[in-house]
Every structure is written in C-alpha cells, then in structure tokens.
C-alpha cells in the first residue's frame, strides 16, 4: 500500500497509514484466533487501532475477517479519491483475497481434528514394545538390554511427543510454531516502513532456547 498509493493528499496519506496499521492489527488478530485468545483484549492488536475500531471487534466472532473488510472499504475509498489507479486497485484486491485464503487454510488446520485412535494406538504400542523389548534382548545382551531398551524407547517416546505437538501446530507450547515471534517481526518491518523510531524489540529465544 505504501508504494501503490498516491499520497499527495492528506486524506490519502491518512488512509494509507491506517491500511498499514490495520494490517499489523490483522496479523495479531490471526495469531489470537489460531491460539484461541480473545483478539479484542490483545494489547499488541489494540495499539494499532483507534478506540472505536478496536471496540467494534468485541462483537465480531472473527476479528480477522472484520479487519480485512475494513481494509477493502479503505482501498475502495482510495480509489474514489483517485489515489489508486485501476491496476493497483485490482492488485490490492487480490492481496486481500490471498490473505483470506491463507487465513481459511490456517483455520482449517486448526479445526480439523486428528482421530483419537491414532494417538491412542501409537502410545499403547510404544508401551507394549517397551515392556517386551528387554525380554527379547536379555538372553543375548545381558545387562546391556537395560540401557539399550531405555534409549530405544526414549526415541519412540520423543517421536510420539512430536506427533502430539503436530496435531495443533499453533498451540502455546515449545514445539509449536512461534506465532508471537512471527507477528512481532512483521510488526517491526511494517513500523519501520512508517518511519517509527522505536518499534517493538526483536523476538529472541528464552533461556531454554524456546521462541513462542
């Protein structure tokens, strides 16, 4: 939007600024939706919207869709003001459509349940294997059957844990996607385009090396 809009008028400049701010709010709204957090109460989202627009999200079941709707209205207003030609207007409209497609894909991943039998059967098989493995090795390996069994079963258990984490890649857990870091990085990049001198700090892993 910053490169497409003719910012020669004050009205177009204000809408251009709002488009970028609202997009920052949108990525935070999507993060909240994927982590089942209330978007209307998210401080990172709230600081990029005016009070009236933020308050309107209280009644919205899908804050991301609501913000993209406001983006479409703002883009249409830029076209009416003559700050966007037809080609650029079409390109921005396609960008909004792509965002809706990406959001829909993420929501389908979030809401599509894995059959519980997959996790249940896998966990039980690991337990049975852990109990029978030392019995089959004790005659040939002797006492070495104990550490070998521990290492092999630990490896299977870690694979099982990774499988559990992949069932919900957006959850608040160390093995999940670092959505907070991703959205903050987008916020930093866009705020720099707006000339902000004090953007949020760059996300860094915690003492355990976990990036949320």
Coordinates of C-alpha atoms in Angstrom, one line a residue:
X1 CA 0.0 0.0 0.0
X2 CA 2.9 2.4 0.8
X3 CA 4.2 2.1 -2.8
X4 CA 0.9 1.9 -4.6
X5 CA -0.9 4.9 -3.1
X6 CA -0.5 8.4 -4.4
X7 CA -0.1 10.2 -1.1
X8 CA -0.3 13.7 -2.5
X9 CA -3.4 14.5 -0.5
X10 CA -3.8 14.5 3.3
X11 CA -6.8 12.2 3.1
X12 CA -5.0 9.6 1.1
X13 CA -2.0 9.8 3.4
X14 CA -4.2 9.2 6.4
X15 CA -5.9 6.2 4.8
X16 CA -2.5 4.8 3.7
X17 CA -1.2 5.0 7.2
X18 CA -4.4 3.3 8.5
X19 CA -4.0 0.5 6.0
X20 CA -0.6 -0.4 7.3
X21 CA -1.6 -0.1 10.9
X22 CA -4.7 -2.2 10.4
X23 CA -2.6 -4.9 8.6
X24 CA -0.4 -5.1 11.7
X25 CA -3.5 -5.5 13.8
X26 CA -4.7 -8.2 11.4
X27 CA -1.7 -10.4 11.8
X28 CA -2.1 -10.2 15.6
X29 CA -5.8 -11.0 15.2
X30 CA -5.0 -14.1 13.2
X31 CA -2.5 -15.1 15.9
X32 CA -5.1 -14.7 18.6
X33 CA -7.6 -16.7 16.6
X34 CA -5.2 -19.6 16.0
X35 CA -4.2 -19.7 19.7
X36 CA -7.8 -19.3 20.9
X37 CA -7.1 -16.0 22.6
X38 CA -9.5 -13.0 22.7
X39 CA -8.3 -10.7 20.0
X40 CA -10.3 -7.7 21.3
X41 CA -8.2 -7.7 24.5
X42 CA -4.8 -8.3 22.9
X43 CA -2.5 -5.3 23.7
X44 CA -0.4 -5.7 20.5
X45 CA -3.5 -5.5 18.4
X46 CA -5.2 -2.7 20.3
X47 CA -2.3 -0.2 20.0
X48 CA -2.6 -0.2 16.2
X49 CA -6.4 0.6 16.0
X50 CA -8.3 3.6 17.0
X51 CA -10.6 3.1 20.1
X52 CA -13.8 2.9 18.1
X53 CA -12.5 0.3 15.6
X54 CA -11.0 -1.8 18.5
X55 CA -14.2 -1.6 20.5
X56 CA -16.2 -2.8 17.4
X57 CA -14.2 -6.1 17.5
X58 CA -15.9 -7.0 20.8
X59 CA -19.0 -8.0 18.8
X60 CA -17.1 -9.7 16.0
X61 CA -16.8 -13.6 16.0
X62 CA -14.0 -13.3 13.5
X63 CA -11.8 -10.3 14.1
X64 CA -9.5 -11.1 11.2
X65 CA -12.4 -11.0 8.7
X66 CA -13.7 -7.8 10.2
X67 CA -10.3 -6.1 9.8
X68 CA -10.0 -7.3 6.2
X69 CA -13.5 -5.9 5.5
X70 CA -12.3 -2.5 6.8
X71 CA -9.2 -2.8 4.5
X72 CA -11.4 -3.4 1.5
X73 CA -13.5 -0.3 2.4
X74 CA -10.3 1.8 2.8
X75 CA -8.9 0.6 -0.5
X76 CA -12.2 1.5 -2.2
X77 CA -12.1 4.9 -0.7
X78 CA -8.5 5.4 -2.1
X79 CA -9.9 4.5 -5.5
X80 CA -12.7 7.0 -5.1
X81 CA -10.1 9.7 -4.1
X82 CA -8.1 9.0 -7.2
X83 CA -5.1 7.8 -5.1
X84 CA -5.2 4.4 -6.8
X85 CA -5.5 3.6 -10.5
X86 CA -7.4 0.6 -11.7
X87 CA -4.5 -1.8 -11.9
X88 CA -3.2 -1.1 -8.4
X89 CA -6.7 -1.3 -7.0
X90 CA -7.0 -4.7 -8.6
X91 CA -3.7 -5.8 -7.2
X92 CA -4.6 -4.8 -3.7
X93 CA -7.9 -6.6 -4.0
X94 CA -6.1 -9.7 -5.0
X95 CA -3.8 -9.3 -1.9
X96 CA -6.9 -9.2 0.3
X97 CA -8.3 -12.3 -1.4
X98 CA -4.9 -14.1 -0.8
X99 CA -5.0 -13.2 2.9
X100 CA -8.5 -14.6 3.2
X101 CA -7.3 -17.9 1.5
X102 CA -4.3 -18.1 3.9
X103 CA -6.5 -17.4 6.9
X104 CA -9.0 -20.0 5.8
X105 CA -6.3 -22.6 5.4
X106 CA -4.9 -21.9 8.8
X107 CA -8.3 -22.2 10.4
X108 CA -8.9 -25.5 8.6
X109 CA -5.7 -26.9 10.0
X110 CA -6.6 -25.6 13.5
X111 CA -10.2 -27.0 13.4
X112 CA -9.6 -30.3 11.6
X113 CA -9.3 -32.9 14.4
X114 CA -7.0 -35.9 14.3
X115 CA -8.7 -39.2 15.0
X116 CA -8.0 -40.0 18.7
X117 CA -7.3 -43.6 17.7
X118 CA -4.1 -42.6 16.0
X119 CA -2.5 -41.2 19.2
X120 CA -4.1 -43.9 21.5
X121 CA -2.9 -46.9 19.5
X122 CA 0.5 -45.4 18.9
X123 CA 1.0 -44.7 22.6
X124 CA -0.2 -48.2 23.7
X125 CA 2.1 -49.9 21.1
X126 CA 5.1 -48.0 22.5
X127 CA 4.2 -49.2 26.0
X128 CA 3.9 -52.8 24.9
X129 CA 7.1 -52.6 22.9
X130 CA 8.9 -51.1 25.9
X131 CA 7.8 -54.0 28.1
X132 CA 8.6 -56.8 25.6
X133 CA 11.9 -55.4 24.2
X134 CA 14.1 -56.2 27.2
X135 CA 12.6 -59.7 27.5
X136 CA 13.7 -60.4 23.9
X137 CA 17.2 -59.0 24.4
X138 CA 18.2 -60.1 27.9
X139 CA 19.5 -63.5 26.8
X140 CA 21.8 -62.2 24.1
X141 CA 22.7 -58.7 25.5
X142 CA 22.6 -59.4 29.2
X143 CA 22.6 -56.3 31.4
X144 CA 23.1 -54.1 28.3
X145 CA 19.4 -54.8 27.5
X146 CA 18.5 -52.2 30.1
X147 CA 20.3 -49.1 28.6
X148 CA 19.5 -50.2 25.1
X149 CA 15.8 -50.5 25.9
X150 CA 15.8 -47.1 27.6
X151 CA 17.4 -45.4 24.6
X152 CA 15.2 -47.1 22.0
X153 CA 12.0 -46.5 24.0
X154 CA 13.0 -42.9 24.6
X155 CA 13.4 -42.3 20.9
X156 CA 10.0 -43.7 20.2
X157 CA 8.5 -41.6 23.0
X158 CA 10.0 -38.4 21.6
X159 CA 8.5 -39.2 18.2
X160 CA 5.2 -39.7 19.9
X161 CA 5.5 -36.3 21.6
X162 CA 6.3 -34.6 18.3
X163 CA 3.2 -36.2 16.8
X164 CA 1.1 -34.8 19.6
X165 CA 2.5 -31.4 19.0
X166 CA 1.8 -31.5 15.3
X167 CA -1.8 -32.1 16.0
X168 CA -2.1 -28.4 16.9
X169 CA 0.9 -26.5 15.4
X170 CA -0.5 -23.2 16.6
X171 CA -0.7 -24.0 20.4
X172 CA 1.2 -22.3 23.1
X173 CA 3.9 -25.0 23.6
X174 CA 7.6 -25.2 22.8
X175 CA 7.2 -27.5 19.8
X176 CA 4.5 -25.3 18.1
X177 CA 5.0 -22.5 15.6
X178 CA 6.4 -19.3 17.2
X179 CA 3.4 -17.2 16.2
X180 CA 4.2 -14.4 18.6
X181 CA 7.7 -14.0 17.2
X182 CA 6.4 -14.1 13.6
X183 CA 3.7 -11.5 14.1
X184 CA 6.1 -9.2 16.1
X185 CA 8.7 -9.5 13.3
X186 CA 6.0 -8.4 10.7
X187 CA 5.1 -5.5 13.0
X188 CA 8.7 -4.4 13.3
X189 CA 9.1 -4.5 9.5
X190 CA 5.9 -2.5 8.8
X191 CA 6.6 0.1 11.5
X192 CA 10.0 0.8 10.0
X193 CA 8.3 1.5 6.7
X194 CA 6.1 4.0 8.6
X195 CA 9.3 5.6 10.0
X196 CA 8.7 4.5 13.6
X197 CA 11.9 5.0 15.6
X198 CA 11.0 2.8 18.5
X199 CA 9.5 -0.5 17.1
X200 CA 9.0 -3.5 19.4
X201 CA 12.1 -5.4 20.4
X202 CA 13.2 -8.1 18.1
X203 CA 11.9 -11.6 19.4
X204 CA 14.6 -13.7 20.9
X205 CA 14.5 -17.2 22.4
X206 CA 14.2 -17.5 26.2
X207 CA 16.8 -19.2 28.5
X208 CA 15.6 -22.6 27.3
X209 CA 16.0 -21.7 23.7
X210 CA 12.2 -21.6 23.1
X211 CA 10.7 -19.0 20.8
X212 CA 7.0 -18.5 21.2

